[in-house]
């Protein structure tokens, strides 16, 4: 990763863990990573936890006065108002969140999130000063046909209008090949680096050099303690978006340590 960007490890808990689990998780995290809970300088790697929406308040309270950041897995396409069941970006920001995941393949594939609704979610997030983690990535058929790069460029192109208005450094991009999510089958470090570099060069060409350099690019898809350092050592990969392996505090701490060791070497 490049020295100028702050690395980021993001835990995406998806629809997992209950109240008591979260209390235990935070207690374990405190024991495993005391530097994130100490009244000292910010550790060199940002650690972000994205719990289910209903537990954002709980997480915020448990992590108060720590360096651990919190993020939402979703925000509504709409601002406040008569939208039963929705949670607005303003509410998420009010709960102390800094980040929001937008365009995750599970939202796109299972819940019909279209490019249009992704634009709306991005817009809501930006308005509330939340940093979006925009997820893109191809399916297996596209990868096998050799069109992964073209596919991801199209996904970026679909959001070009909105992302080109985002301040440099206020957007995170996650490259998550769908075939690698939750499957145990991860992209090779070379492929992940190639896609991260492609994403960055798209930003350089279509947004600005400044935005491209300031933007953390994460890899996601079956990241675990045994492979995270492989990705983290790549020049265009600044961290990871982690699902399954983020559900245990000890595993999250192990991944953070592996990245810290990589950063120092
Ligand atoms: P996984 O999920 O780590 O379980 O593959 C990653 C993600 O969906 O963000």
Tab-separated table of C-alpha atoms and ligand atoms in Angstrom:
chain	number	residue	atom	x	y	z
A	1	UNK	CA	0.000	0.000	0.000
A	2	UNK	CA	1.066	3.587	-0.530
A	3	UNK	CA	2.313	5.596	2.432
A	4	UNK	CA	0.023	8.533	1.715
A	5	UNK	CA	-3.241	6.653	2.264
A	6	UNK	CA	-4.454	5.490	5.648
A	7	UNK	CA	-5.008	1.734	5.547
A	8	UNK	CA	-8.403	0.414	6.568
A	9	UNK	CA	-9.680	-2.951	7.740
A	10	UNK	CA	-13.460	-3.076	7.666
A	11	UNK	CA	-15.548	-5.750	9.343
A	12	UNK	CA	-18.847	-6.400	7.609
A	13	UNK	CA	-20.878	-8.490	10.032
A	14	UNK	CA	-23.802	-8.781	7.590
A	15	UNK	CA	-26.893	-10.248	9.341
A	16	UNK	CA	-24.931	-11.894	12.151
A	17	UNK	CA	-24.364	-11.522	15.906
A	18	UNK	CA	-26.818	-10.598	18.648
A	19	UNK	CA	-26.651	-8.100	21.512
A	20	UNK	CA	-24.713	-10.346	23.919
A	21	UNK	CA	-22.333	-11.470	21.135
A	22	UNK	CA	-21.549	-7.827	20.406
A	23	UNK	CA	-20.855	-7.045	24.051
A	24	UNK	CA	-18.496	-10.038	24.196
A	25	UNK	CA	-16.867	-9.053	20.893
A	26	UNK	CA	-16.086	-5.542	22.080
A	27	UNK	CA	-14.726	-6.828	25.372
A	28	UNK	CA	-12.445	-9.225	23.506
A	29	UNK	CA	-11.375	-6.506	21.109
A	30	UNK	CA	-10.415	-4.347	24.072
A	31	UNK	CA	-8.268	-7.171	25.437
A	32	UNK	CA	-6.724	-8.050	22.068
A	33	UNK	CA	-6.094	-4.534	20.804
A	34	UNK	CA	-5.492	-2.283	23.822
A	35	UNK	CA	-3.894	0.401	21.636
A	36	UNK	CA	-7.291	1.027	20.015
A	37	UNK	CA	-8.783	1.728	23.420
A	38	UNK	CA	-5.928	3.702	24.927
A	39	UNK	CA	-5.978	7.440	25.310
A	40	UNK	CA	-3.066	7.746	22.895
A	41	UNK	CA	-2.285	8.545	19.279
A	42	UNK	CA	-4.374	6.930	16.567
A	43	UNK	CA	-3.013	3.506	15.588
A	44	UNK	CA	-1.587	3.384	12.044
A	45	UNK	CA	-4.400	1.266	10.598
A	46	UNK	CA	-8.042	2.299	10.750
A	47	UNK	CA	-10.331	-0.371	12.135
A	48	UNK	CA	-13.990	-0.177	11.187
A	49	UNK	CA	-16.898	-2.313	12.343
A	50	UNK	CA	-20.194	-2.418	10.427
A	51	UNK	CA	-22.830	-4.208	12.524
A	52	UNK	CA	-26.476	-4.707	11.561
A	53	UNK	CA	-28.284	-1.366	11.608
A	54	UNK	CA	-30.251	-2.148	14.772
A	55	UNK	CA	-27.035	-2.534	16.781
A	56	UNK	CA	-25.288	0.644	15.667
A	57	UNK	CA	-26.289	2.438	18.857
A	58	UNK	CA	-25.082	-0.416	21.044
A	59	UNK	CA	-21.773	-0.632	19.187
A	60	UNK	CA	-21.325	3.122	19.419
A	61	UNK	CA	-21.800	2.987	23.188
A	62	UNK	CA	-19.446	0.027	23.612
A	63	UNK	CA	-16.745	1.617	21.477
A	64	UNK	CA	-17.093	5.099	22.850
A	65	UNK	CA	-13.694	6.644	23.572
A	66	UNK	CA	-11.942	4.044	21.423
A	67	UNK	CA	-10.194	4.466	18.084
A	68	UNK	CA	-12.456	1.831	16.521
A	69	UNK	CA	-14.759	3.349	13.910
A	70	UNK	CA	-18.310	2.315	13.161
A	71	UNK	CA	-20.120	2.103	9.869
A	72	UNK	CA	-23.488	1.137	8.518
A	73	UNK	CA	-24.149	-1.672	6.055
A	74	UNK	CA	-26.926	0.361	4.462
A	75	UNK	CA	-28.643	3.709	4.262
A	76	UNK	CA	-31.988	4.520	2.729
A	77	UNK	CA	-32.265	5.973	-0.755
A	78	UNK	CA	-34.563	8.573	0.805
A	79	UNK	CA	-34.106	11.372	3.330
A	80	UNK	CA	-36.293	11.438	6.447
A	81	UNK	CA	-40.053	11.083	6.156
A	82	UNK	CA	-42.870	8.603	5.685
A	83	UNK	CA	-40.801	5.622	4.507
A	84	UNK	CA	-41.765	2.683	6.706
A	85	UNK	CA	-38.871	0.445	7.603
A	86	UNK	CA	-36.159	2.697	6.210
A	87	UNK	CA	-33.184	4.178	8.075
A	88	UNK	CA	-31.847	7.456	6.758
A	89	UNK	CA	-28.238	8.521	6.333
A	90	UNK	CA	-28.938	11.299	8.798
A	91	UNK	CA	-29.950	8.744	11.456
A	92	UNK	CA	-26.845	6.693	10.768
A	93	UNK	CA	-24.670	9.797	11.088
A	94	UNK	CA	-26.545	10.720	14.268
A	95	UNK	CA	-25.503	7.353	15.711
A	96	UNK	CA	-21.874	8.361	15.282
A	97	UNK	CA	-21.063	6.400	12.129
A	98	UNK	CA	-18.296	7.511	9.837
A	99	UNK	CA	-18.755	5.081	6.949
A	100	UNK	CA	-21.476	3.352	4.985
A	101	UNK	CA	-21.221	0.355	2.658
A	102	UNK	CA	-22.966	0.995	-0.669
A	103	UNK	CA	-23.498	-1.354	-3.598
A	104	UNK	CA	-22.475	-4.578	-1.888
A	105	UNK	CA	-23.096	-7.517	-4.222
A	106	UNK	CA	-25.546	-9.058	-1.737
A	107	UNK	CA	-27.623	-5.867	-1.912
A	108	UNK	CA	-27.334	-5.792	-5.684
A	109	UNK	CA	-28.059	-9.495	-6.174
A	110	UNK	CA	-30.524	-10.376	-3.402
A	111	UNK	CA	-32.330	-7.103	-2.743
A	112	UNK	CA	-32.472	-5.537	-6.169
A	113	UNK	CA	-30.156	-2.609	-5.549
A	114	UNK	CA	-29.891	-0.970	-8.972
A	115	UNK	CA	-27.305	1.525	-10.191
A	116	UNK	CA	-29.987	4.179	-9.744
A	117	UNK	CA	-30.642	3.317	-6.111
A	118	UNK	CA	-26.898	3.087	-5.488
A	119	UNK	CA	-26.571	6.653	-6.771
A	120	UNK	CA	-29.332	7.720	-4.388
A	121	UNK	CA	-27.692	5.991	-1.429
A	122	UNK	CA	-24.344	7.589	-2.289
A	123	UNK	CA	-26.011	10.951	-2.499
A	124	UNK	CA	-27.705	10.531	0.903
A	125	UNK	CA	-24.435	9.391	2.467
A	126	UNK	CA	-22.403	12.275	1.083
A	127	UNK	CA	-24.962	14.801	2.217
A	128	UNK	CA	-24.432	13.548	5.787
A	129	UNK	CA	-20.627	13.477	5.525
A	130	UNK	CA	-20.534	9.708	5.689
A	131	UNK	CA	-17.691	8.132	3.732
A	132	UNK	CA	-19.161	5.600	1.306
A	133	UNK	CA	-17.425	2.286	0.751
A	134	UNK	CA	-18.543	1.627	-2.799
A	135	UNK	CA	-18.403	-2.074	-3.677
A	136	UNK	CA	-17.872	-3.370	-7.178
A	137	UNK	CA	-16.885	-6.763	-8.562
A	138	UNK	CA	-17.625	-9.306	-11.246
A	139	UNK	CA	-19.275	-12.732	-11.146
A	140	UNK	CA	-17.516	-15.950	-12.047
A	141	UNK	CA	-18.755	-16.106	-15.625
A	142	UNK	CA	-17.472	-12.605	-16.297
A	143	UNK	CA	-14.107	-13.418	-14.752
A	144	UNK	CA	-13.793	-16.589	-16.817
A	145	UNK	CA	-14.649	-14.744	-20.005
A	146	UNK	CA	-11.795	-12.290	-19.356
A	147	UNK	CA	-14.123	-9.289	-19.043
A	148	UNK	CA	-13.689	-8.558	-15.316
A	149	UNK	CA	-11.897	-5.256	-15.915
A	150	UNK	CA	-14.455	-4.046	-18.418
A	151	UNK	CA	-17.306	-5.036	-16.068
A	152	UNK	CA	-15.871	-3.137	-13.101
A	153	UNK	CA	-15.159	-0.096	-15.257
A	154	UNK	CA	-18.816	-0.141	-16.303
A	155	UNK	CA	-19.905	-0.241	-12.663
A	156	UNK	CA	-17.739	2.807	-11.984
A	157	UNK	CA	-18.985	4.520	-15.118
A	158	UNK	CA	-22.579	4.059	-13.891
A	159	UNK	CA	-21.705	6.122	-10.789
A	160	UNK	CA	-19.383	8.579	-12.489
A	161	UNK	CA	-21.706	11.557	-12.103
A	162	UNK	CA	-21.918	11.268	-8.357
A	163	UNK	CA	-18.447	10.007	-7.527
A	164	UNK	CA	-16.742	12.705	-9.521
A	165	UNK	CA	-18.296	15.234	-7.110
A	166	UNK	CA	-16.897	13.550	-3.985
A	167	UNK	CA	-13.990	15.306	-2.274
A	168	UNK	CA	-10.663	13.470	-2.644
A	169	UNK	CA	-10.189	11.119	0.296
A	170	UNK	CA	-13.911	10.939	1.099
A	171	UNK	CA	-14.590	7.730	-0.828
A	172	UNK	CA	-13.385	4.165	-0.315
A	173	UNK	CA	-13.593	1.634	-3.128
A	174	UNK	CA	-13.930	-2.075	-2.403
A	175	UNK	CA	-13.135	-4.547	-5.136
A	176	UNK	CA	-15.047	-7.689	-4.224
A	177	UNK	CA	-15.311	-10.384	-6.872
A	178	UNK	CA	-18.702	-12.021	-6.264
A	179	UNK	CA	-17.310	-15.530	-6.728
A	180	UNK	CA	-14.926	-14.952	-3.821
A	181	UNK	CA	-17.481	-13.655	-1.301
A	182	UNK	CA	-18.208	-16.176	1.423
A	183	UNK	CA	-16.947	-19.029	-0.725
A	184	UNK	CA	-13.477	-19.595	0.669
A	185	UNK	CA	-12.219	-19.128	-2.866
A	186	UNK	CA	-10.216	-15.931	-2.909
A	187	UNK	CA	-8.721	-13.966	-5.772
A	188	UNK	CA	-4.984	-14.331	-6.231
A	189	UNK	CA	-2.989	-11.387	-4.934
A	190	UNK	CA	-1.887	-10.621	-8.498
A	191	UNK	CA	-5.472	-10.502	-9.792
A	192	UNK	CA	-6.613	-8.408	-6.843
A	193	UNK	CA	-3.720	-5.975	-7.371
A	194	UNK	CA	-4.458	-5.773	-11.095
A	195	UNK	CA	-8.088	-4.860	-10.425
A	196	UNK	CA	-7.169	-2.369	-7.698
A	197	UNK	CA	-4.720	-0.689	-10.079
A	198	UNK	CA	-7.374	-0.638	-12.788
A	199	UNK	CA	-9.841	1.039	-10.445
A	200	UNK	CA	-7.280	3.635	-9.446
A	201	UNK	CA	-6.353	4.383	-13.035
A	202	UNK	CA	-10.057	4.787	-13.896
A	203	UNK	CA	-10.293	7.422	-11.164
A	204	UNK	CA	-7.127	9.096	-12.426
A	205	UNK	CA	-8.570	9.283	-15.915
A	206	UNK	CA	-12.195	10.152	-15.132
A	207	UNK	CA	-12.153	11.953	-11.788
A	208	UNK	CA	-8.727	13.365	-10.856
A	209	UNK	CA	-5.212	12.295	-10.005
A	210	UNK	CA	-5.750	13.667	-6.529
A	211	UNK	CA	-8.893	11.588	-5.953
A	212	UNK	CA	-7.181	8.472	-7.329
A	213	UNK	CA	-4.205	8.842	-5.015
A	214	UNK	CA	-6.247	9.682	-1.923
A	215	UNK	CA	-8.740	6.822	-2.301
A	216	UNK	CA	-8.200	3.677	-0.235
A	217	UNK	CA	-8.926	0.589	-2.329
A	218	UNK	CA	-9.928	-2.495	-0.359
A	219	UNK	CA	-10.004	-6.096	-1.461
A	220	UNK	CA	-12.896	-8.256	-0.248
A	221	UNK	CA	-13.746	-11.914	-0.715
A	222	UNK	CA	-12.754	-14.706	1.690
A	223	UNK	CA	-10.101	-12.621	3.400
A	224	UNK	CA	-8.807	-14.343	6.539
A	225	UNK	CA	-5.796	-14.228	8.881
A	226	UNK	CA	-3.846	-16.606	6.640
A	227	UNK	CA	-4.126	-14.541	3.456
A	228	UNK	CA	-4.637	-10.894	4.422
A	229	UNK	CA	-0.927	-10.009	4.328
A	230	UNK	CA	-0.756	-11.197	0.701
A	231	UNK	CA	-3.261	-8.530	-0.314
A	232	UNK	CA	-2.024	-5.865	2.021
A	233	UNK	CA	1.467	-6.070	0.543
A	234	UNK	CA	0.182	-5.009	-2.887
A	235	UNK	CA	0.871	-1.398	-3.911
A	236	UNK	CA	-2.724	-0.513	-4.788
A	237	UNK	CA	-4.484	-2.411	-2.002
A	238	UNK	CA	-4.955	-0.390	1.172
A	239	UNK	CA	-6.900	-2.857	3.276
A	240	UNK	CA	-9.790	-5.272	3.230
A	241	UNK	CA	-13.535	-5.602	3.607
A	242	UNK	CA	-14.036	-8.747	5.627
A	243	UNK	CA	-17.202	-10.768	6.176
A	244	UNK	CA	-16.962	-14.251	7.710
A	245	UNK	CA	-13.525	-13.835	9.268
A	246	UNK	CA	-14.586	-10.603	10.984
A	247	UNK	CA	-17.176	-12.308	13.172
A	248	UNK	CA	-14.637	-13.187	15.856
A	249	UNK	CA	-12.703	-10.439	17.602
A	250	UNK	CA	-9.614	-12.633	17.884
A	251	UNK	CA	-9.562	-13.226	14.133
A	252	UNK	CA	-10.041	-9.525	13.436
A	253	UNK	CA	-7.158	-8.717	15.793
A	254	UNK	CA	-4.988	-11.338	14.109
A	255	UNK	CA	-5.634	-9.766	10.703
A	256	UNK	CA	-4.808	-6.345	12.032
A	257	UNK	CA	-1.557	-7.603	13.510
A	258	UNK	CA	-0.627	-9.268	10.214
A	259	UNK	CA	-1.148	-5.951	8.405
A	260	UNK	CA	0.787	-4.010	11.014
A	261	UNK	CA	3.696	-6.427	10.651
A	262	UNK	CA	3.513	-5.959	6.882
A	263	UNK	CA	3.494	-2.198	7.254
A	264	UNK	CA	6.622	-2.236	9.388
A	265	UNK	CA	8.602	-4.586	7.151
B	1	LIG	P1	-16.398	-12.720	3.075
B	1	LIG	O1	-17.334	-11.462	2.711
B	1	LIG	O2	-15.173	-12.167	3.750
B	1	LIG	O3	-17.235	-13.566	3.996
B	1	LIG	O4	-16.070	-13.390	1.798
B	1	LIG	C1	-16.779	-10.261	2.252
B	1	LIG	C2	-17.851	-9.249	1.989
B	1	LIG	O5	-18.938	-9.622	1.531
B	1	LIG	O6	-17.662	-8.049	2.222
